[in-house]
Tab-separated table of C-alpha atoms and ligand atoms in Angstrom:
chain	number	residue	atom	x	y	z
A	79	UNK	CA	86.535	79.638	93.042
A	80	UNK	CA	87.296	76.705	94.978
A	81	UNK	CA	90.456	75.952	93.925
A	82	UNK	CA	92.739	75.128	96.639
A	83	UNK	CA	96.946	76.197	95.603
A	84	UNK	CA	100.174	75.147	96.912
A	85	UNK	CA	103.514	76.290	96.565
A	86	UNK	CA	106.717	76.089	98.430
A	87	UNK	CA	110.012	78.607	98.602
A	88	UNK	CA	113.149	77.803	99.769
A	89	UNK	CA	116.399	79.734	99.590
A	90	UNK	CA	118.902	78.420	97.614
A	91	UNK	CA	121.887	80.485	97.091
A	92	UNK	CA	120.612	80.985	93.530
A	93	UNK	CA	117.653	82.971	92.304
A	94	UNK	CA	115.543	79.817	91.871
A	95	UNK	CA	111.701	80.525	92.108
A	96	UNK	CA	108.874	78.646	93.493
A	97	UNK	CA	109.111	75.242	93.508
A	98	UNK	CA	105.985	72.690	93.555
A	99	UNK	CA	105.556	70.319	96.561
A	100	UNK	CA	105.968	67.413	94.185
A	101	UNK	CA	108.779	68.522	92.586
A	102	UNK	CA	110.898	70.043	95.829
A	103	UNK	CA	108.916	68.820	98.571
A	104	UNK	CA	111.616	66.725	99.921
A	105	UNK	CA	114.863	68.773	99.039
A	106	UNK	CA	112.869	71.407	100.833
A	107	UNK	CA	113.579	69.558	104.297
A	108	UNK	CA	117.090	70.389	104.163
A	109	UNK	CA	119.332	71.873	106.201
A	110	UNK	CA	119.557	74.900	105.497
A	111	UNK	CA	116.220	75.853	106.501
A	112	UNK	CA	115.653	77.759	109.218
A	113	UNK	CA	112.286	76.814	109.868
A	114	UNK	CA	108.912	76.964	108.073
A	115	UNK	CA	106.285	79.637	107.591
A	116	UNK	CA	103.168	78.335	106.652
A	117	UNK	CA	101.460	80.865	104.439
A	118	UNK	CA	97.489	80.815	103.670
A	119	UNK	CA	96.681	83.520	101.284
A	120	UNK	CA	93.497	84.991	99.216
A	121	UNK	CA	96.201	86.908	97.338
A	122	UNK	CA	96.992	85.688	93.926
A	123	UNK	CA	99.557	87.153	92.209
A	124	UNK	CA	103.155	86.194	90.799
A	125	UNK	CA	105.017	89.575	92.308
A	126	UNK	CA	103.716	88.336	95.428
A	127	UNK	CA	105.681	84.978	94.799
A	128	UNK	CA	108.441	86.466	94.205
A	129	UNK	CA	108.493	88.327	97.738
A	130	UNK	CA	107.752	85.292	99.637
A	131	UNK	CA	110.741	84.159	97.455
A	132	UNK	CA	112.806	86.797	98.674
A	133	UNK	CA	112.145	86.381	102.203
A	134	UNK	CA	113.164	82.439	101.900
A	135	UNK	CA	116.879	83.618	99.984
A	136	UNK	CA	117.256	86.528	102.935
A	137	UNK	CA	116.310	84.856	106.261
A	138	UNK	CA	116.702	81.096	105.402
A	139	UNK	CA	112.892	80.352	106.495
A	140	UNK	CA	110.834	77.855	104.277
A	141	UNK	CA	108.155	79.572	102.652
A	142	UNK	CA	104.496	77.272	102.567
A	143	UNK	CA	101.987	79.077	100.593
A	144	UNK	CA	98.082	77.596	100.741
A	145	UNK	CA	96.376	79.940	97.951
A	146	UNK	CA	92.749	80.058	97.632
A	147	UNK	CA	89.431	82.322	98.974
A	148	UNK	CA	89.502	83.821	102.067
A	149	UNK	CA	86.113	82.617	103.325
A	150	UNK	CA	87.307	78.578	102.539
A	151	UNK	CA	90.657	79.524	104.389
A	152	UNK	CA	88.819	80.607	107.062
A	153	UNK	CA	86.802	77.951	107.069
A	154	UNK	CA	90.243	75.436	106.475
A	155	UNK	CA	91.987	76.908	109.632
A	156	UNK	CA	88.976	76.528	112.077
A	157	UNK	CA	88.346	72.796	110.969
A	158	UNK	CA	92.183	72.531	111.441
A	159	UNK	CA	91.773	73.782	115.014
A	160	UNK	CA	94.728	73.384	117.047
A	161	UNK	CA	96.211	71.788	114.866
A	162	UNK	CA	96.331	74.421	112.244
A	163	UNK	CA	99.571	74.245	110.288
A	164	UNK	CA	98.560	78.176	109.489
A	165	UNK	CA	101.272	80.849	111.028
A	166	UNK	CA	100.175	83.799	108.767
A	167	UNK	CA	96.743	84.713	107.075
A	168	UNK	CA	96.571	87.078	104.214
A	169	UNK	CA	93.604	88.162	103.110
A	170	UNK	CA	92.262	91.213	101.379
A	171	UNK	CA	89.272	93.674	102.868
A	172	UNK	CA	89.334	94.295	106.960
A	173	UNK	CA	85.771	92.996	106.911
A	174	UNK	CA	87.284	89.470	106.180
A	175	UNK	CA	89.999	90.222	108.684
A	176	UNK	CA	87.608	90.809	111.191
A	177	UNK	CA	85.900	87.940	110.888
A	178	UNK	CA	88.981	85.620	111.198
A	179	UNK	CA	89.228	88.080	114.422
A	180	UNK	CA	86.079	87.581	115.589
A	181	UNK	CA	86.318	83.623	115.084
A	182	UNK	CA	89.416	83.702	117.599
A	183	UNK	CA	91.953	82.720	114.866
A	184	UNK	CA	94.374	85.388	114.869
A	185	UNK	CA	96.858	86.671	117.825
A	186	UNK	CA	97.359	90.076	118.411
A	187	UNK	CA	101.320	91.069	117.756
A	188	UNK	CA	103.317	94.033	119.048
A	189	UNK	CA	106.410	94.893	116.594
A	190	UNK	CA	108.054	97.994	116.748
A	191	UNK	CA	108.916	97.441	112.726
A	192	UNK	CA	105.040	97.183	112.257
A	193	UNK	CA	104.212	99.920	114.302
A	194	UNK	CA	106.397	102.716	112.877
A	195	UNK	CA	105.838	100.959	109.325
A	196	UNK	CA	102.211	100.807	109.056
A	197	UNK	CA	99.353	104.089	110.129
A	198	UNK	CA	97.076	103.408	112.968
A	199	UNK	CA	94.392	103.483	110.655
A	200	UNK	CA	95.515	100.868	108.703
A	201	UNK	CA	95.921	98.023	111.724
A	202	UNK	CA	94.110	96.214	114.197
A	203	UNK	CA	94.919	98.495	117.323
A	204	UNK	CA	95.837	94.901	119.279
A	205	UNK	CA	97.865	93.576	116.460
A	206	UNK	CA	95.518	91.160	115.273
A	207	UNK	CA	96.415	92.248	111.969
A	208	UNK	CA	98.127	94.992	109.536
A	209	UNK	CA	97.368	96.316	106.468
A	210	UNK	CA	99.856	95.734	103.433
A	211	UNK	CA	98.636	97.416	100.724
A	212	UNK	CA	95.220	100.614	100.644
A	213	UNK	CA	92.587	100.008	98.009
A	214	UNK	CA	90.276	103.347	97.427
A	215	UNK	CA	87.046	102.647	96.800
A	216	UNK	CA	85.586	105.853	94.109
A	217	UNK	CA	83.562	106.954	91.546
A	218	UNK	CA	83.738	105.880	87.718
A	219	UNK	CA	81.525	108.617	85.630
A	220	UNK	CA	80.612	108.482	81.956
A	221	UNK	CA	82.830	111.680	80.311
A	222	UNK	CA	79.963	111.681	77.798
A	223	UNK	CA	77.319	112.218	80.285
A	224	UNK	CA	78.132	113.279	83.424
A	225	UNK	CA	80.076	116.149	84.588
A	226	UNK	CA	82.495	115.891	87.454
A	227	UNK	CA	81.414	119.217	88.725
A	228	UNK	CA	78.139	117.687	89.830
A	229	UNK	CA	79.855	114.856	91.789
A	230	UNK	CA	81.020	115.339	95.480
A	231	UNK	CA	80.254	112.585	97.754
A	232	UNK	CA	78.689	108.454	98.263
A	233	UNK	CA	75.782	110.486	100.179
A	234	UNK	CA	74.681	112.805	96.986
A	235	UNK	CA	74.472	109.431	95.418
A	236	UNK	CA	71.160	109.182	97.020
A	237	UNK	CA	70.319	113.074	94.621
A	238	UNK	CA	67.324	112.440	92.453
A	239	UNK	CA	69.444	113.521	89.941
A	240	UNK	CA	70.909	110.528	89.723
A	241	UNK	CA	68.219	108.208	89.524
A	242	UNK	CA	68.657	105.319	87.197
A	243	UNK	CA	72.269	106.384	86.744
A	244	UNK	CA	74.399	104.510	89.779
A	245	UNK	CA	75.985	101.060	89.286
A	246	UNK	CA	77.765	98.830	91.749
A	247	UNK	CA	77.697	95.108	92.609
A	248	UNK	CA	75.662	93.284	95.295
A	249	UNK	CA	75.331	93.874	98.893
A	250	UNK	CA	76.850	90.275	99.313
A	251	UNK	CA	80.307	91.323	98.167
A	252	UNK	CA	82.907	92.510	101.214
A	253	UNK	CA	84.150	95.638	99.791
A	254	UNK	CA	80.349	97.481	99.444
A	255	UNK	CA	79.706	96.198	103.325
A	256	UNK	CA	83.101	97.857	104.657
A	257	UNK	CA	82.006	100.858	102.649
A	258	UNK	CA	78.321	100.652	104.473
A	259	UNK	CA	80.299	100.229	107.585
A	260	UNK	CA	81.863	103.499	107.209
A	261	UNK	CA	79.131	105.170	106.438
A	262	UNK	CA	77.392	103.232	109.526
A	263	UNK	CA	80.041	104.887	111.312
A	264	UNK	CA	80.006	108.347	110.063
A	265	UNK	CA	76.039	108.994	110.446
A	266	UNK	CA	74.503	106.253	112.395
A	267	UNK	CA	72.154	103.311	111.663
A	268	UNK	CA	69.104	105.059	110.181
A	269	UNK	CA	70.673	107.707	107.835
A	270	UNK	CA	72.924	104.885	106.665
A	271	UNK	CA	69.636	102.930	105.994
A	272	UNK	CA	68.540	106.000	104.225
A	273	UNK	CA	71.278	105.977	101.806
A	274	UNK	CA	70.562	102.714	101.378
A	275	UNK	CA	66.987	103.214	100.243
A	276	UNK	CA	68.374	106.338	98.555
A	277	UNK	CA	70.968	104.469	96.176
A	278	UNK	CA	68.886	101.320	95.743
A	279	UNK	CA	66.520	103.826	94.296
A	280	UNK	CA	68.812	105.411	91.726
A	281	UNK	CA	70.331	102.351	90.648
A	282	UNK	CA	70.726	101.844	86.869
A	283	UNK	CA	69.907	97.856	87.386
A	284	UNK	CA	69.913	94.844	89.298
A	285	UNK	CA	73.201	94.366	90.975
A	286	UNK	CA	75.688	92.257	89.334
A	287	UNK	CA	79.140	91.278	88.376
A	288	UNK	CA	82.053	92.613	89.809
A	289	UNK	CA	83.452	95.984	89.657
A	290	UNK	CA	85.256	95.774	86.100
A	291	UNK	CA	81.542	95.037	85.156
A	292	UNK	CA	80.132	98.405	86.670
A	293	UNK	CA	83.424	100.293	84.847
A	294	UNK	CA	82.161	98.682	81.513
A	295	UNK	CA	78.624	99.367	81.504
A	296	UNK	CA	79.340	103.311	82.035
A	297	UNK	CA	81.073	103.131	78.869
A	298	UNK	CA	78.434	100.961	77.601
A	299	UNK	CA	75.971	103.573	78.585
A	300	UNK	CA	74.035	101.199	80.942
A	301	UNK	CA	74.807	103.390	83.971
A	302	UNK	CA	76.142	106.963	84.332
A	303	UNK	CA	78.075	106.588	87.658
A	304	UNK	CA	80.429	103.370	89.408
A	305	UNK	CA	81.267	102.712	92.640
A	306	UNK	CA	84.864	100.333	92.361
A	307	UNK	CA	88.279	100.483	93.678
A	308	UNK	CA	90.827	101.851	91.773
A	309	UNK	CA	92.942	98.956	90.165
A	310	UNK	CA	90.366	97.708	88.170
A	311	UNK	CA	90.769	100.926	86.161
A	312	UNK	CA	94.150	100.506	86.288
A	313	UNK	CA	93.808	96.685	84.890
A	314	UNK	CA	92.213	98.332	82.002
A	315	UNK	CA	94.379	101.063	81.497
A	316	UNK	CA	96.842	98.271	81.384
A	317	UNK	CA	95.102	96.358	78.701
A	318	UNK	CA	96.135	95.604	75.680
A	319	UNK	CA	92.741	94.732	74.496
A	320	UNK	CA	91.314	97.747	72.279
A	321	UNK	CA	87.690	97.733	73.343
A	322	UNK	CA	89.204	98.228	77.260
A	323	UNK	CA	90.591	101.421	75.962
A	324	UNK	CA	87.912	102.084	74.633
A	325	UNK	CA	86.589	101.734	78.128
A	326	UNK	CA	89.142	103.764	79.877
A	327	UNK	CA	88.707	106.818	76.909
A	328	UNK	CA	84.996	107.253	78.210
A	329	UNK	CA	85.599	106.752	81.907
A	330	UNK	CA	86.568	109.210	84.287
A	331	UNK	CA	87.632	109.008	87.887
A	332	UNK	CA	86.225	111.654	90.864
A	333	UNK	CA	87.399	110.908	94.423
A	334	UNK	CA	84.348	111.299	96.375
A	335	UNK	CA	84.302	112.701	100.249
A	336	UNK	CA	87.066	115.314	99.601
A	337	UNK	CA	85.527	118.573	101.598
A	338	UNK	CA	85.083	116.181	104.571
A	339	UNK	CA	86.006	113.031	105.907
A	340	UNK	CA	87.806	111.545	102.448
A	341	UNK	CA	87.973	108.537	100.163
A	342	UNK	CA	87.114	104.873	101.922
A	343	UNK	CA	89.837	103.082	102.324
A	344	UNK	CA	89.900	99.796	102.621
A	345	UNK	CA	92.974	97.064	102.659
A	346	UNK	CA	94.680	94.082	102.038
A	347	UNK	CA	96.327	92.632	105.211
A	348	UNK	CA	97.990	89.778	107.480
A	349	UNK	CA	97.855	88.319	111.017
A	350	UNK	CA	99.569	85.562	112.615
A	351	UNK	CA	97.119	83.140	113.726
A	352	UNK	CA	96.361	81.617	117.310
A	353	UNK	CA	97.781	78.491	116.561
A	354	UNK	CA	100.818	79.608	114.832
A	355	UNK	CA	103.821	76.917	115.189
A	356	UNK	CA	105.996	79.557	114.144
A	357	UNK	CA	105.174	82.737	115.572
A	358	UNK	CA	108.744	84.500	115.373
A	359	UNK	CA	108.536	83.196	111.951
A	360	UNK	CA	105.609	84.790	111.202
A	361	UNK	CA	105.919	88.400	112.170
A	362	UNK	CA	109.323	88.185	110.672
A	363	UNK	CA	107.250	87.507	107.197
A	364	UNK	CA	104.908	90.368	108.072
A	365	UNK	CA	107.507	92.794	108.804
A	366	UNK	CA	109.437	91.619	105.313
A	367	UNK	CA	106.137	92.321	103.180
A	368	UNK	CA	106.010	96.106	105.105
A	369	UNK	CA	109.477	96.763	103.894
A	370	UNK	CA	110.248	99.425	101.734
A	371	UNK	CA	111.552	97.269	98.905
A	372	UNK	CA	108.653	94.910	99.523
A	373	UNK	CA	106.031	97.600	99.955
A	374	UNK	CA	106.457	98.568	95.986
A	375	UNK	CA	106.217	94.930	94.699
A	376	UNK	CA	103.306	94.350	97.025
A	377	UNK	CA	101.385	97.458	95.900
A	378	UNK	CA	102.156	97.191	92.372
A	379	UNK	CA	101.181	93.711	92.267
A	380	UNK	CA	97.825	94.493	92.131
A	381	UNK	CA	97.816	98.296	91.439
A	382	UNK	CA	96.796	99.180	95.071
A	383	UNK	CA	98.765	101.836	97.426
A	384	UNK	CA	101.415	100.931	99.779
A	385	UNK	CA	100.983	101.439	103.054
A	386	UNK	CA	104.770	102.903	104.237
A	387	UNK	CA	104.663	106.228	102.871
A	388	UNK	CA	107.536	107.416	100.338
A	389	UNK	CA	107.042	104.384	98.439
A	390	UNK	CA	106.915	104.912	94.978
A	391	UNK	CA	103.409	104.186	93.427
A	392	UNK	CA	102.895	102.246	90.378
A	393	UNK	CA	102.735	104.952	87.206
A	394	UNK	CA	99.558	104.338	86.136
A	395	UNK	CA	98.189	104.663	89.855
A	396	UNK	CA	100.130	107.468	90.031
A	397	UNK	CA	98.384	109.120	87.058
A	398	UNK	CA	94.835	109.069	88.885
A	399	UNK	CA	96.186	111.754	90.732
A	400	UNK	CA	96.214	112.218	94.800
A	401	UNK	CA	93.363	112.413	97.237
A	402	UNK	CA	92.520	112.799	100.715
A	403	UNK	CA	91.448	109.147	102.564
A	404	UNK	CA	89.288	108.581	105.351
A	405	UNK	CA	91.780	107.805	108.186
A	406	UNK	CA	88.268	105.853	109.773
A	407	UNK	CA	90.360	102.420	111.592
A	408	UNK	CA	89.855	99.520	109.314
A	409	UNK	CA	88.997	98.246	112.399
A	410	UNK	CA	85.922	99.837	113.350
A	411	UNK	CA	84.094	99.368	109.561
A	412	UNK	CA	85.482	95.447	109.913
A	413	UNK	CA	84.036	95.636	113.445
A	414	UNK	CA	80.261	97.176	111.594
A	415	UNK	CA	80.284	94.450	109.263
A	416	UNK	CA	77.185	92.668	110.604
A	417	UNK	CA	75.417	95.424	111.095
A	418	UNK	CA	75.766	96.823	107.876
A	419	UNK	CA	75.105	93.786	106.106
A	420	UNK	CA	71.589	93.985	107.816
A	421	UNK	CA	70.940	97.493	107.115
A	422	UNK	CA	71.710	96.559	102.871
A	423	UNK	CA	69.590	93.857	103.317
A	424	UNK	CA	66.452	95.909	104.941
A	425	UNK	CA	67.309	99.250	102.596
A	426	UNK	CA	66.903	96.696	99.706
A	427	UNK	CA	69.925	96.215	98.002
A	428	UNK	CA	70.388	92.918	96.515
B	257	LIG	FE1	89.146	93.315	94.132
């Protein structure tokens, strides 16, 4: 937290990787550059490097990449103002994305590539941004204790049956507003506050740490039931560490919502901002990251789903088996933010 990143990638007629501004900083003026795009991202891994690399060796643009939280990019680009070095903002969760929206940062973009590339679902329907990669939000169950026959959907969460069993982190985290917000939108303000009261209720404790924490304490018996996105089970499944297999030998996974409206889906996504210096540039980077080629990296980065279908999913993700998603715009639970965040905060959950 807080940390503020910088790295730079130039193509170089050789596979050279990133290079540090200290190091490269001036070579990277050269001539062969086509121009720069300046990259601020809440993204943090190294297959995502080596796509931005990619792009540099393939179209000749300079690659600037400011890494840190989205909320202190946000914050970054609107003391910047106009002058804003920013062209493209990536940034995980639509909520976030709608709030760079709503603070008149981003542009809204029309490209065909984008369009055909990338659902409707899974984009600002004015272009202000596009989702790169799906994240499902679902249930975690103890194998011990529960039985999956019992689970169906986030509103039988609310089932006295379950009380003292649910886990999930705070209200002040992004991912359980945009799931709120689709719930906001799927029922209306005062069942959603309803379910609120309803899963406060049944909660095994206090909200806290993030969702690898709620995973763990099912095993741990501390809880019966997590709400979390996929990948972190995937992280563990990953793990070489034997107590997380221990973890992922007790957990199971149950995709909620399938009779009706699906799994919430949430995102990871880019938009070129206002002030962009390099808007051609920009969507050019955009388009790159939606390519096929780029669209497996980009996923399996971070075990999420791409978004261009036929792309081949990362084997563990793979193994949790398929599902129907809410096609609900990202848009319109980004848009019920707010709202939601007031309704968690008068149903009680901290
Ligand atoms: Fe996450």
């Amino acid at each position: 937290m807080g940390k503020m990143t910088r790295r730079v990638f130039i193509a170089t007629g050789s596979a050279l990787a990133a290079a540090t501004v200290g190091q490269f900083g001036r070579r990277a003026n050269a001539q062969q550059s086509r121009g720069v795009v300046n990259l601020y991202s809440s993204r943090h891994y190294d297959t995502d490097d080596a796509l931005y690399q990619s792009f540099a060796e393939a179209t000749g643009f300079r690659v600037n990449l400011v890494e840190a939280e989205a909320d202190q990019l946000i914050e970054r680009i609107k003391s910047e103002g106009a002058n804003s070095p920013a062209d493209v903002l990536i940034t995980v969760d639509a909520g976030r994305l709608w709030r760079a929206q709503e603070e008149g940062l981003l542009q809204p973009i029309r490209s065909s590539v984008l369009d055909s590339a990338i659902p409707g679902y899974l984009r600002e329907p004015d272009g202000h941004w596009f989702g790169l990669t799906k994240r499902a939000r679902v249930l975690f169950y103890s194998k011990e204790r529960v039985n999956p026959a019992d689970l169906s959907t986030y509103e039988d969460l609310t089932n006295s049956k379950w009380r003292g069993k649910i886990l999930t982190r705070t209200s002040t985290h992004v991912y359980n507003q945009s799931l709120t917000g689709s719930i906001l939108h799927a029922h209306g303000p005062r069942e959603t506050e309803a379910w609120v009261r309803g899963l406060v209720a049944n909660f095994a404790r206090q909200p806290e740490g993030n969702d690898t924490a709620q995973i763990r304490a099912v095993a741990a018996g501390q809880g019966d039931i997590a709400i979390a996105n996929t990948y972190y089970l995937a992280r563990l499944v990953k793990s070489s560490e034997p107590a997380d297999q221990d973890v992922v030998n007790k957990v199971g996974i149950f995709f909620p919502n399938q009779r009706d409206r699906g799994v919430h889906i949430n995102i990871s996504g880019a938009g070129v901002l206002r002030t962009a210096k390099n808007r051609e540039g920009a969507i050019r980077f955009i388009e790159h990251l939606a390519s096929p080629q780029a669209q497996e990296v980009f996923a399996k980065g971070n075990n999420e789903y791409p978004v261009l279908s036929g792309v081949a999913l990362d084997s563990v993700v793979a193994g949790f088996g398929s599902f129907r998603e809410d096609n609900l715009n990202a848009a319109i639970y980004g848009r019920n933010n707010a709202e939601a965040l007031r309704i968690m905060d008068r149903g009680g959950w901290k």
